[in-house]
């Protein structure tokens, strides 16, 4: 908490006898800064004091004396507004960012707590499509944000590497597989086979039966089938790894669906002995009618296990292994019911931690002709999007800045950053429309714009060319635009906390855009490297503080910040 906020809280709390925590949680930011820097809504006191909020506000404005970092106090309708002392604010905010550097905004609220975060989790033997971009990028951003708040994170890639679809793939490969094509373009071959299977199965129902048999063999551990499956999995992982490296994303565990095979029997036994299962139409289910949900399917007629069974086993495994404080699933909203069922079953099994399991829902990425489907073969490969973006940036650099050092590296950082930022620039549960133009746009509210602002600041620092001033007089930063930048900088920690609380990196995205825009208007109208050496020292410090927060914010979103571009 800034000393300004602390001073406001203690002043109000002393006078009104409302506990400081309550005051702190009720303070608001006025919509317009000419109204003040913090506002207290007085209706909170009207019951107790039996007066109108307006009367309370003006009464308090008369008796309260500004002190310490509080410059002025004024009533405005039902609100009591506080103005911060500009010199104290500037000194405190800028010097603490400079001294804490990238640790500014860190906290230890998560100390000793583990969060398991299940994200990305693509399905093997399929191309990594744009459809998996959101879970991948958003999960990674949440990983960074919670880590910064002191939590220990376990990143799990719950690969879709088990299920009846592998029976289909194995059937298709045995019938029509092309060994040479598999060697050359593994995912292409597997994807073609998958599409082929569905095309032919429409007219040849025997295929489905064959696929069921193959999956049964796989679940029984039959050697030839298992070897094929293992090969498909290894080839897919190599493919995914390229994309993760490009995005700079890592995982702590690749325990996918197949990993839980050895735990399935135990899980089903536990469900049975808790009296939760019954047989319906030859399938083993947990009846959830009482809770307004369709039954949770555990085993099909042919004994094949299902997605939900594996998720129940996985959640139990995660609790036993990590004793998580939270267990998060960053997955599209299409799976809402699935997770509601799984969490309900865990609750019915008597696990108190079932309430700590959360589905972090994502909207769809939509394509012009509706949402995409792998089955019909219309899929946009994420790797294509990323490499097109990098190509585009390369050509822009060649045109505008041909002598740039590390051109390839910068093109990769900016090209990938553009796509990552595009994906994060809508609230997570909103559907977004995929269009090449938008995903690869570098104008306006985009990732490259933020990276460019950062590079511009880095260049100011290079031109300054000296170590940061040791004792700048930061009270000189009292201009309206400087104060705007400073106030925004001071709110970085709060925005982080909000992003974590709502599982919504978008809060951070819009914060960074605002910071860049406020800073850029300052930069356009005032010289940072000005004549007056005291003012220059103060402004350079402000520029460095802004650069630090921008860079750290981008890092949290999973983006890099080139020094020049
Ligand atoms: N593989 C699934 C898909 O691509 C997502 C898995 C999410 N995680 C989980 N534990 N169910 O749709």
Coordinates of C-alpha atoms and ligand atoms in Angstrom, one line a residue:
X1 CA 0.0 0.0 0.0
X2 CA 1.3 3.5 -0.8
X3 CA 1.9 5.8 2.1
X4 CA -0.8 8.0 0.7
X5 CA -3.4 5.2 0.9
X6 CA -2.1 4.3 4.4
X7 CA -2.4 7.9 5.5
X8 CA -6.0 8.1 4.2
X9 CA -7.0 4.9 5.8
X10 CA -5.6 5.8 9.2
X11 CA -7.0 9.3 9.2
X12 CA -10.5 8.0 8.3
X13 CA -10.3 5.1 10.6
X14 CA -9.3 7.3 13.6
X15 CA -12.1 9.7 13.0
X16 CA -14.9 7.3 12.1
X17 CA -13.9 4.3 14.2
X18 CA -14.4 2.0 11.2
X19 CA -11.7 -0.7 11.2
X20 CA -8.8 0.2 8.8
X21 CA -9.2 -3.0 6.7
X22 CA -12.8 -2.1 6.0
X23 CA -11.9 1.4 5.0
X24 CA -9.1 0.1 2.8
X25 CA -11.4 -2.2 1.0
X26 CA -14.0 0.5 0.4
X27 CA -11.8 3.2 -1.0
X28 CA -12.3 3.9 -4.7
X29 CA -10.5 5.7 -7.5
X30 CA -12.5 8.8 -8.6
X31 CA -13.5 8.5 -12.3
X32 CA -11.8 11.8 -13.1
X33 CA -8.5 12.7 -11.4
X34 CA -9.6 16.4 -11.1
X35 CA -11.9 15.0 -8.4
X36 CA -9.0 13.5 -6.4
X37 CA -6.8 10.5 -6.1
X38 CA -8.9 8.4 -3.6
X39 CA -12.6 8.6 -2.7
X40 CA -14.5 7.4 0.3
X41 CA -18.2 6.6 -0.3
X42 CA -19.9 8.1 2.7
X43 CA -23.1 6.1 2.4
X44 CA -21.2 3.4 4.3
X45 CA -21.7 5.6 7.4
X46 CA -25.2 6.9 6.9
X47 CA -26.9 4.2 8.9
X48 CA -24.6 4.5 11.8
X49 CA -24.6 8.3 11.9
X50 CA -28.3 8.7 10.8
X51 CA -27.3 11.4 8.3
X52 CA -27.3 11.6 4.5
X53 CA -24.0 10.7 2.8
X54 CA -23.8 14.2 1.4
X55 CA -24.0 15.7 4.9
X56 CA -21.4 13.3 6.2
X57 CA -19.0 14.1 3.4
X58 CA -19.2 17.8 3.9
X59 CA -19.0 17.4 7.7
X60 CA -15.9 15.3 7.4
X61 CA -14.3 17.6 4.9
X62 CA -14.6 20.4 7.4
X63 CA -13.1 18.6 10.4
X64 CA -10.4 16.5 8.8
X65 CA -7.0 18.1 8.5
X66 CA -4.7 17.0 5.7
X67 CA -1.5 15.5 7.0
X68 CA 1.6 13.8 5.8
X69 CA 1.2 12.6 2.2
X70 CA -2.4 14.0 2.0
X71 CA -2.4 17.4 0.2
X72 CA -6.1 18.3 0.3
X73 CA -9.5 16.9 1.3
X74 CA -12.8 17.9 -0.4
X75 CA -16.4 16.7 -0.4
X76 CA -18.1 16.0 -3.6
X77 CA -21.7 14.9 -3.3
X78 CA -21.8 11.7 -1.2
X79 CA -18.0 11.2 -1.6
X80 CA -15.1 12.4 0.4
X81 CA -12.2 12.9 -1.9
X82 CA -8.5 12.9 -1.1
X83 CA -5.7 14.5 -3.1
X84 CA -2.1 13.1 -2.8
X85 CA 0.8 15.4 -2.2
X86 CA 2.5 15.3 -5.7
X87 CA 6.1 15.6 -4.4
X88 CA 5.8 12.8 -1.9
X89 CA 3.9 10.6 -4.3
X90 CA 6.5 11.1 -7.1
X91 CA 9.4 10.4 -4.7
X92 CA 7.9 7.3 -3.2
X93 CA 6.7 5.7 -6.4
X94 CA 9.6 6.3 -8.7
X95 CA 12.3 5.5 -6.1
X96 CA 10.6 2.3 -5.0
X97 CA 10.4 1.1 -8.6
X98 CA 14.0 2.0 -9.3
X99 CA 15.2 0.2 -6.2
X100 CA 13.0 -2.9 -6.6
X101 CA 13.4 -3.1 -10.3
X102 CA 11.6 -6.1 -11.7
X103 CA 10.5 -7.1 -8.2
X104 CA 8.2 -4.2 -8.0
X105 CA 4.7 -5.6 -7.6
X106 CA 5.9 -8.9 -6.2
X107 CA 4.3 -10.1 -3.0
X108 CA 4.4 -13.0 -0.7
X109 CA 0.7 -13.6 -0.4
X110 CA 1.1 -17.0 -2.0
X111 CA 3.9 -18.2 0.2
X112 CA 3.7 -21.9 1.1
X113 CA 0.8 -22.4 -1.3
X114 CA 0.8 -24.5 -4.4
X115 CA -1.3 -23.9 -7.5
X116 CA -1.7 -26.6 -10.1
X117 CA -2.4 -25.1 -13.4
X118 CA -3.6 -27.4 -16.3
X119 CA -3.3 -25.5 -19.5
X120 CA -2.6 -25.9 -23.2
X121 CA -3.3 -29.7 -23.0
X122 CA -3.5 -30.3 -26.8
X123 CA -4.6 -33.6 -28.3
X124 CA -1.8 -35.6 -29.7
X125 CA -1.8 -36.8 -33.3
X126 CA -3.5 -33.6 -34.3
X127 CA -2.0 -30.4 -35.5
X128 CA -1.6 -27.7 -32.9
X129 CA -4.4 -25.4 -34.1
X130 CA -5.2 -21.8 -33.3
X131 CA -8.0 -23.2 -31.2
X132 CA -5.4 -24.1 -28.5
X133 CA -3.8 -20.7 -28.6
X134 CA -5.9 -19.2 -25.8
X135 CA -5.5 -21.9 -23.2
X136 CA -1.7 -22.0 -24.0
X137 CA -1.1 -18.2 -23.8
X138 CA -3.6 -17.4 -21.0
X139 CA -2.4 -20.3 -18.9
X140 CA 1.1 -19.2 -19.3
X141 CA 0.2 -15.6 -18.3
X142 CA -1.6 -16.8 -15.2
X143 CA 1.4 -18.9 -14.3
X144 CA 3.6 -15.8 -14.4
X145 CA 1.2 -13.6 -12.5
X146 CA 0.6 -16.1 -9.7
X147 CA 4.3 -16.8 -9.5
X148 CA 5.0 -13.2 -9.0
X149 CA 2.5 -13.1 -6.1
X150 CA 4.6 -15.8 -4.4
X151 CA 2.7 -18.9 -5.2
X152 CA 4.4 -22.1 -6.2
X153 CA 3.1 -23.2 -9.5
X154 CA 2.9 -26.6 -11.1
X155 CA 2.3 -26.4 -14.8
X156 CA 0.6 -29.5 -16.1
X157 CA 0.1 -30.3 -19.8
X158 CA -2.7 -32.8 -19.6
X159 CA -2.1 -34.1 -23.1
X160 CA -5.1 -35.7 -24.8
X161 CA -3.2 -38.9 -25.5
X162 CA -5.8 -41.5 -24.7
X163 CA -9.3 -42.4 -25.7
X164 CA -11.3 -44.1 -28.5
X165 CA -9.9 -41.7 -31.1
X166 CA -6.6 -43.6 -30.9
X167 CA -8.5 -46.7 -31.9
X168 CA -9.6 -44.8 -35.0
X169 CA -6.1 -43.6 -35.8
X170 CA -4.5 -47.0 -35.3
X171 CA -7.2 -48.6 -37.5
X172 CA -6.6 -45.9 -40.2
X173 CA -2.9 -46.3 -40.0
X174 CA -3.0 -50.1 -40.4
X175 CA -5.3 -49.8 -43.3
X176 CA -4.0 -46.8 -45.3
X177 CA -0.9 -45.6 -43.4
X178 CA 2.0 -44.3 -45.4
X179 CA 5.3 -44.9 -43.6
X180 CA 7.3 -42.5 -45.8
X181 CA 4.8 -39.7 -45.3
X182 CA 4.8 -40.4 -41.5
X183 CA 8.6 -40.0 -41.4
X184 CA 8.5 -36.8 -43.4
X185 CA 5.5 -35.0 -42.0
X186 CA 4.2 -36.9 -39.0
X187 CA 1.4 -34.6 -37.9
X188 CA 0.3 -34.2 -41.5
X189 CA 0.1 -37.9 -42.0
X190 CA -1.8 -38.5 -38.8
X191 CA -4.1 -35.7 -39.4
X192 CA -4.9 -36.9 -43.0
X193 CA -5.6 -40.4 -41.6
X194 CA -7.9 -38.9 -39.0
X195 CA -9.9 -37.0 -41.5
X196 CA -9.9 -40.0 -43.9
X197 CA -11.3 -42.2 -41.1
X198 CA -14.2 -39.9 -40.5
X199 CA -14.9 -39.5 -44.2
X200 CA -15.0 -43.3 -44.8
X201 CA -16.8 -44.1 -41.6
X202 CA -19.8 -42.2 -42.8
X203 CA -20.5 -44.9 -45.3
X204 CA -18.7 -47.8 -43.7
X205 CA -20.0 -48.5 -40.1
X206 CA -17.6 -51.5 -39.7
X207 CA -14.8 -49.0 -39.3
X208 CA -16.1 -47.7 -35.9
X209 CA -16.3 -51.3 -34.7
X210 CA -12.7 -52.0 -35.8
X211 CA -11.6 -48.8 -34.0
X212 CA -13.3 -49.9 -30.8
X213 CA -11.4 -53.2 -31.0
X214 CA -8.1 -51.4 -31.5
X215 CA -8.7 -49.2 -28.5
X216 CA -9.5 -52.2 -26.4
X217 CA -6.2 -53.7 -27.4
X218 CA -4.5 -50.5 -26.5
X219 CA -6.1 -50.4 -23.1
X220 CA -5.1 -54.0 -22.6
X221 CA -1.5 -53.2 -23.4
X222 CA -1.2 -55.3 -26.5
X223 CA 2.3 -54.7 -27.9
X224 CA 1.9 -53.8 -31.6
X225 CA -0.9 -51.3 -30.9
X226 CA 0.9 -49.8 -27.9
X227 CA 4.1 -49.3 -29.9
X228 CA 2.2 -47.5 -32.7
X229 CA 0.5 -45.3 -30.1
X230 CA 3.8 -44.5 -28.4
X231 CA 5.3 -43.5 -31.8
X232 CA 2.4 -41.2 -32.5
X233 CA 2.8 -39.6 -29.1
X234 CA 6.5 -39.1 -29.4
X235 CA 6.1 -37.6 -32.9
X236 CA 3.4 -35.2 -31.7
X237 CA 5.4 -34.1 -28.7
X238 CA 8.3 -33.2 -31.0
X239 CA 6.0 -31.1 -33.0
X240 CA 4.4 -29.3 -30.0
X241 CA 7.8 -28.7 -28.5
X242 CA 8.8 -26.5 -31.4
X243 CA 5.7 -24.3 -30.8
X244 CA 6.3 -24.1 -27.1
X245 CA 9.9 -23.1 -27.7
X246 CA 8.8 -20.4 -30.1
X247 CA 6.4 -19.1 -27.4
X248 CA 8.9 -19.5 -24.6
X249 CA 6.5 -21.7 -22.6
X250 CA 7.6 -24.6 -20.4
X251 CA 5.8 -27.2 -18.3
X252 CA 6.6 -29.0 -15.1
X253 CA 4.6 -32.1 -16.1
X254 CA 3.4 -33.8 -19.2
X255 CA 1.2 -36.2 -17.4
X256 CA -1.5 -36.5 -20.0
X257 CA -4.6 -38.7 -20.0
X258 CA -2.7 -41.9 -20.5
X259 CA -0.7 -41.3 -17.4
X260 CA -3.7 -42.1 -15.3
X261 CA -4.3 -45.6 -16.6
X262 CA -2.7 -47.2 -13.6
X263 CA -5.0 -45.2 -11.3
X264 CA -8.3 -45.9 -13.0
X265 CA -9.2 -49.2 -11.2
X266 CA -8.5 -47.7 -7.8
X267 CA -10.6 -44.6 -8.6
X268 CA -13.5 -46.7 -9.8
X269 CA -13.2 -48.9 -6.7
X270 CA -13.4 -45.8 -4.5
X271 CA -16.5 -44.5 -6.4
X272 CA -18.1 -47.9 -6.0
X273 CA -17.5 -48.3 -2.3
X274 CA -18.8 -44.8 -1.7
X275 CA -22.0 -46.1 -3.3
X276 CA -21.9 -43.5 -6.1
X277 CA -22.0 -45.7 -9.1
X278 CA -24.7 -47.6 -11.0
X279 CA -25.1 -49.4 -14.2
X280 CA -27.3 -47.8 -16.8
X281 CA -27.7 -49.0 -20.3
X282 CA -24.7 -51.2 -19.7
X283 CA -22.5 -48.3 -18.9
X284 CA -21.1 -47.4 -15.5
X285 CA -22.2 -44.0 -14.4
X286 CA -22.6 -41.6 -11.4
X287 CA -26.1 -40.4 -11.4
X288 CA -26.2 -36.6 -11.0
X289 CA -29.9 -36.0 -11.7
X290 CA -30.4 -34.6 -8.2
X291 CA -27.9 -31.9 -9.1
X292 CA -29.6 -31.1 -12.4
X293 CA -26.9 -32.6 -14.5
X294 CA -26.7 -35.5 -16.9
X295 CA -24.9 -38.6 -15.5
X296 CA -21.1 -38.7 -15.4
X297 CA -20.0 -41.6 -17.6
X298 CA -17.2 -43.7 -16.1
X299 CA -17.0 -46.7 -18.3
X300 CA -18.7 -47.7 -21.6
X301 CA -20.3 -51.0 -22.4
X302 CA -17.0 -52.3 -23.8
X303 CA -15.3 -51.3 -20.5
X304 CA -13.4 -48.4 -22.2
X305 CA -12.8 -45.6 -19.8
X306 CA -13.7 -42.0 -20.5
X307 CA -12.4 -38.5 -20.4
X308 CA -14.2 -37.8 -17.1
X309 CA -12.9 -41.0 -15.5
X310 CA -9.4 -39.9 -16.3
X311 CA -10.0 -36.4 -15.0
X312 CA -11.4 -37.7 -11.7
X313 CA -8.3 -39.9 -11.2
X314 CA -6.0 -37.0 -12.3
X315 CA -7.5 -34.6 -9.7
X316 CA -7.0 -37.1 -6.9
X317 CA -3.5 -37.7 -8.1
X318 CA -2.8 -34.0 -8.1
X319 CA -4.0 -33.5 -4.6
X320 CA -2.1 -36.4 -3.3
X321 CA 1.1 -35.3 -5.1
X322 CA 1.0 -31.6 -4.7
X323 CA -1.5 -30.8 -1.9
X324 CA -2.6 -27.9 -3.9
X325 CA -4.2 -24.8 -2.6
X326 CA -5.9 -24.4 -6.0
X327 CA -6.3 -26.7 -9.0
X328 CA -7.0 -24.7 -12.1
X329 CA -8.1 -25.9 -15.5
X330 CA -7.7 -23.3 -18.3
X331 CA -10.1 -24.8 -20.8
X332 CA -12.7 -23.6 -23.3
X333 CA -16.3 -23.0 -22.1
X334 CA -17.5 -25.9 -24.2
X335 CA -16.3 -28.1 -21.4
X336 CA -18.2 -26.4 -18.6
X337 CA -20.6 -29.3 -18.0
X338 CA -17.7 -31.8 -18.0
X339 CA -15.9 -29.9 -15.2
X340 CA -19.1 -29.3 -13.2
X341 CA -19.7 -33.0 -13.3
X342 CA -16.1 -33.9 -12.4
X343 CA -16.0 -31.4 -9.5
X344 CA -19.4 -32.6 -8.2
X345 CA -18.3 -36.3 -8.3
X346 CA -15.2 -35.3 -6.3
X347 CA -17.3 -33.5 -3.8
X348 CA -19.6 -36.5 -3.5
X349 CA -16.5 -38.7 -2.9
X350 CA -16.0 -36.6 0.2
X351 CA -13.0 -34.6 -0.9
X352 CA -13.1 -31.2 0.8
X353 CA -10.6 -29.9 -1.7
X354 CA -13.1 -30.3 -4.6
X355 CA -14.1 -26.7 -3.8
X356 CA -10.5 -25.6 -4.7
X357 CA -10.8 -27.0 -8.3
X358 CA -11.8 -24.3 -10.8
X359 CA -12.5 -24.3 -14.4
X360 CA -11.1 -21.1 -15.9
X361 CA -13.4 -20.7 -18.8
X362 CA -12.3 -19.4 -22.2
X363 CA -14.4 -18.2 -25.1
X364 CA -14.0 -19.6 -28.5
X365 CA -11.8 -18.5 -31.3
X366 CA -14.2 -18.3 -34.1
X367 CA -13.5 -18.5 -37.8
X368 CA -15.5 -16.8 -40.5
X369 CA -17.5 -19.9 -41.2
X370 CA -18.3 -20.7 -37.5
X371 CA -16.2 -22.5 -34.9
X372 CA -13.7 -24.9 -36.4
X373 CA -13.7 -28.6 -36.2
X374 CA -10.8 -30.9 -36.7
X375 CA -13.0 -33.6 -38.1
X376 CA -13.9 -31.7 -41.2
X377 CA -10.3 -30.9 -41.7
X378 CA -10.6 -27.1 -41.6
X379 CA -8.0 -26.0 -39.1
X380 CA -5.6 -23.1 -38.9
X381 CA -2.2 -24.3 -37.7
X382 CA -0.8 -22.1 -34.9
X383 CA 2.7 -22.6 -36.3
X384 CA 1.6 -21.0 -39.6
X385 CA 0.1 -18.0 -37.8
X386 CA 3.3 -17.5 -35.8
X387 CA 5.6 -17.9 -38.7
X388 CA 3.6 -15.6 -41.0
X389 CA 3.7 -13.0 -38.2
X390 CA 7.5 -13.3 -37.9
X391 CA 7.8 -13.0 -41.7
X392 CA 5.7 -9.9 -41.8
X393 CA 7.8 -8.3 -39.1
X394 CA 11.0 -9.2 -40.9
X395 CA 9.8 -7.4 -44.0
X396 CA 8.7 -4.4 -42.0
X397 CA 12.2 -4.2 -40.4
X398 CA 13.9 -4.6 -43.8
X399 CA 11.9 -1.7 -45.0
X400 CA 12.0 0.7 -42.0
X401 CA 15.2 -0.2 -40.1
X402 CA 17.5 -2.3 -42.3
X403 CA 20.5 -1.8 -40.1
X404 CA 18.9 -3.1 -36.9
X405 CA 21.1 -5.4 -35.0
X406 CA 19.8 -8.9 -34.2
X407 CA 17.1 -8.6 -36.8
X408 CA 16.0 -12.2 -36.7
X409 CA 15.7 -12.2 -33.0
X410 CA 13.8 -9.0 -32.9
X411 CA 11.5 -10.2 -35.7
X412 CA 10.8 -13.4 -33.7
X413 CA 10.1 -11.4 -30.4
X414 CA 7.8 -9.0 -32.1
X415 CA 6.1 -11.4 -34.5
X416 CA 5.3 -13.9 -31.7
X417 CA 4.5 -11.1 -29.3
X418 CA 1.9 -9.7 -31.7
X419 CA 0.0 -13.0 -31.8
X420 CA 0.2 -13.5 -28.0
X421 CA -1.0 -10.1 -27.3
X422 CA -3.8 -10.3 -29.8
X423 CA -5.0 -13.4 -28.0
X424 CA -4.9 -11.7 -24.6
X425 CA -6.6 -8.5 -25.7
X426 CA -10.1 -9.6 -25.0
X427 CA -11.6 -10.8 -21.7
X428 CA -11.0 -14.5 -21.5
X429 CA -14.6 -15.6 -21.7
X430 CA -15.4 -13.5 -24.7
X431 CA -15.4 -15.2 -28.1
X432 CA -12.9 -13.8 -30.5
X433 CA -13.0 -13.9 -34.2
X434 CA -9.9 -15.0 -35.9
X435 CA -8.8 -13.0 -38.9
X436 CA -5.3 -12.9 -40.3
X437 CA -5.5 -9.1 -40.5
X438 CA -6.3 -8.7 -36.8
X439 CA -3.9 -11.3 -35.4
X440 CA -1.1 -9.8 -37.5
X441 CA -1.9 -6.1 -37.0
X442 CA 0.8 -3.9 -35.6
X443 CA -1.0 -0.6 -35.4
X444 CA -3.1 0.7 -32.6
X445 CA -3.6 -1.2 -29.4
X446 CA -1.3 -4.1 -30.1
X447 CA 1.7 -5.9 -28.6
X448 CA 4.2 -4.4 -31.1
X449 CA 2.9 -0.9 -30.0
X450 CA 3.8 -1.8 -26.4
X451 CA 7.1 -3.3 -27.4
X452 CA 7.9 -0.2 -29.5
X453 CA 7.2 2.0 -26.5
X454 CA 9.6 0.0 -24.5
X455 CA 12.3 0.1 -27.2
X456 CA 11.8 3.9 -27.3
X457 CA 12.4 4.2 -23.6
X458 CA 15.4 1.9 -23.8
X459 CA 16.8 4.2 -26.5
X460 CA 16.3 7.3 -24.3
X461 CA 18.3 5.5 -21.6
X462 CA 21.0 4.7 -24.1
X463 CA 21.1 8.4 -25.2
X464 CA 21.4 9.5 -21.6
X465 CA 24.4 7.3 -21.5
X466 CA 25.2 7.5 -17.8
X467 CA 24.4 5.4 -14.8
X468 CA 21.0 6.3 -13.3
X469 CA 21.3 9.4 -11.1
X470 CA 21.9 8.4 -7.5
X471 CA 19.8 11.0 -5.7
X472 CA 17.5 12.6 -8.2
X473 CA 15.1 15.3 -6.8
X474 CA 11.9 13.4 -7.7
X475 CA 9.7 16.1 -6.2
X476 CA 10.4 18.0 -9.5
X477 CA 8.0 15.6 -11.2
X478 CA 5.0 17.7 -10.4
X479 CA 3.7 18.4 -13.9
X480 CA 0.2 17.1 -14.8
X481 CA 1.5 14.6 -17.3
X482 CA 4.3 13.3 -15.1
X483 CA 1.8 12.9 -12.2
X484 CA -0.5 10.9 -14.5
X485 CA 2.3 8.5 -15.3
X486 CA 3.3 8.3 -11.7
X487 CA -0.2 7.5 -10.5
X488 CA -0.5 4.8 -13.0
X489 CA 2.8 3.3 -12.1
X490 CA 1.8 3.2 -8.5
X491 CA -1.2 1.0 -9.4
X492 CA 0.7 -1.8 -11.1
X493 CA 0.6 -4.0 -8.0
X494 CA -3.1 -3.6 -7.7
X495 CA -3.7 -4.5 -11.3
X496 CA -1.7 -7.6 -10.9
X497 CA -3.7 -8.6 -7.9
X498 CA -6.9 -8.1 -9.7
X499 CA -5.7 -10.1 -12.7
X500 CA -4.9 -12.9 -10.3
X501 CA -8.1 -12.7 -8.4
X502 CA -10.3 -12.8 -11.5
X503 CA -8.0 -15.1 -13.4
X504 CA -8.0 -12.4 -16.0
X505 CA -4.7 -11.2 -17.6
X506 CA -6.9 -8.8 -19.6
X507 CA -6.7 -6.4 -16.6
X508 CA -2.9 -6.3 -17.0
X509 CA -3.3 -5.8 -20.8
X510 CA -5.5 -2.8 -20.5
X511 CA -3.3 -1.4 -17.8
X512 CA -0.2 -1.6 -19.9
X513 CA -2.0 0.0 -22.9
X514 CA -3.1 2.9 -20.7
X515 CA 0.4 3.3 -19.2
X516 CA 2.0 3.4 -22.7
X517 CA -0.5 5.9 -23.9
X518 CA -0.2 8.2 -20.9
X519 CA 3.6 8.0 -21.1
X520 CA 3.7 8.6 -24.9
X521 CA 1.7 11.8 -24.5
X522 CA 4.1 13.0 -21.9
X523 CA 7.0 12.0 -24.1
X524 CA 5.5 13.8 -27.1
X525 CA 5.1 17.1 -25.3
X526 CA 8.1 17.3 -22.9
X527 CA 11.8 16.6 -23.3
X528 CA 13.2 13.9 -21.0
X529 CA 16.8 14.8 -21.8
X530 CA 16.2 18.4 -21.1
X531 CA 18.7 21.2 -20.4
X532 CA 18.1 21.6 -16.6
X533 CA 20.2 18.8 -15.1
X534 CA 18.1 18.4 -12.0
X535 CA 14.9 18.0 -14.0
X536 CA 16.7 15.7 -16.5
X537 CA 17.8 13.4 -13.6
X538 CA 14.2 13.3 -12.3
X539 CA 12.7 12.6 -15.8
X540 CA 15.3 10.0 -16.7
X541 CA 14.4 8.2 -13.4
X542 CA 10.7 8.4 -14.4
X543 CA 11.4 7.0 -17.8
X544 CA 13.4 4.1 -16.3
X545 CA 10.6 3.3 -13.9
X546 CA 8.1 3.3 -16.7
X547 CA 10.4 1.0 -18.8
X548 CA 10.8 -1.3 -15.9
X549 CA 7.1 -1.7 -15.3
X550 CA 6.3 -2.1 -19.0
X551 CA 8.9 -4.7 -19.5
X552 CA 7.9 -6.6 -16.4
X553 CA 4.2 -6.4 -17.5
X554 CA 5.0 -7.8 -20.9
X555 CA 7.1 -10.6 -19.4
X556 CA 4.1 -11.6 -17.2
X557 CA 2.0 -11.8 -20.4
X558 CA 4.6 -14.1 -22.0
X559 CA 6.2 -11.5 -24.2
X560 CA 9.7 -10.3 -24.7
X561 CA 10.8 -6.7 -24.8
X562 CA 13.5 -6.0 -27.4
X563 CA 15.9 -3.1 -26.6
X564 CA 15.5 -1.6 -30.1
X565 CA 13.2 -2.3 -33.0
Ligands
LIG1 N1 -7.3 -32.1 -24.3 C1 -8.5 -31.3 -24.1 C2 -8.9 -30.5 -25.3 O1 -8.0 -30.3 -26.1 C3 -8.2 -30.4 -22.9 C4 -7.8 -31.0 -21.6 C5 -8.0 -30.1 -20.5 N2 -7.6 -30.6 -19.2 C6 -8.3 -31.6 -18.6 N3 -7.8 -31.9 -17.4 N4 -9.4 -32.1 -19.0 O2 -10.0 -30.2 -25.4

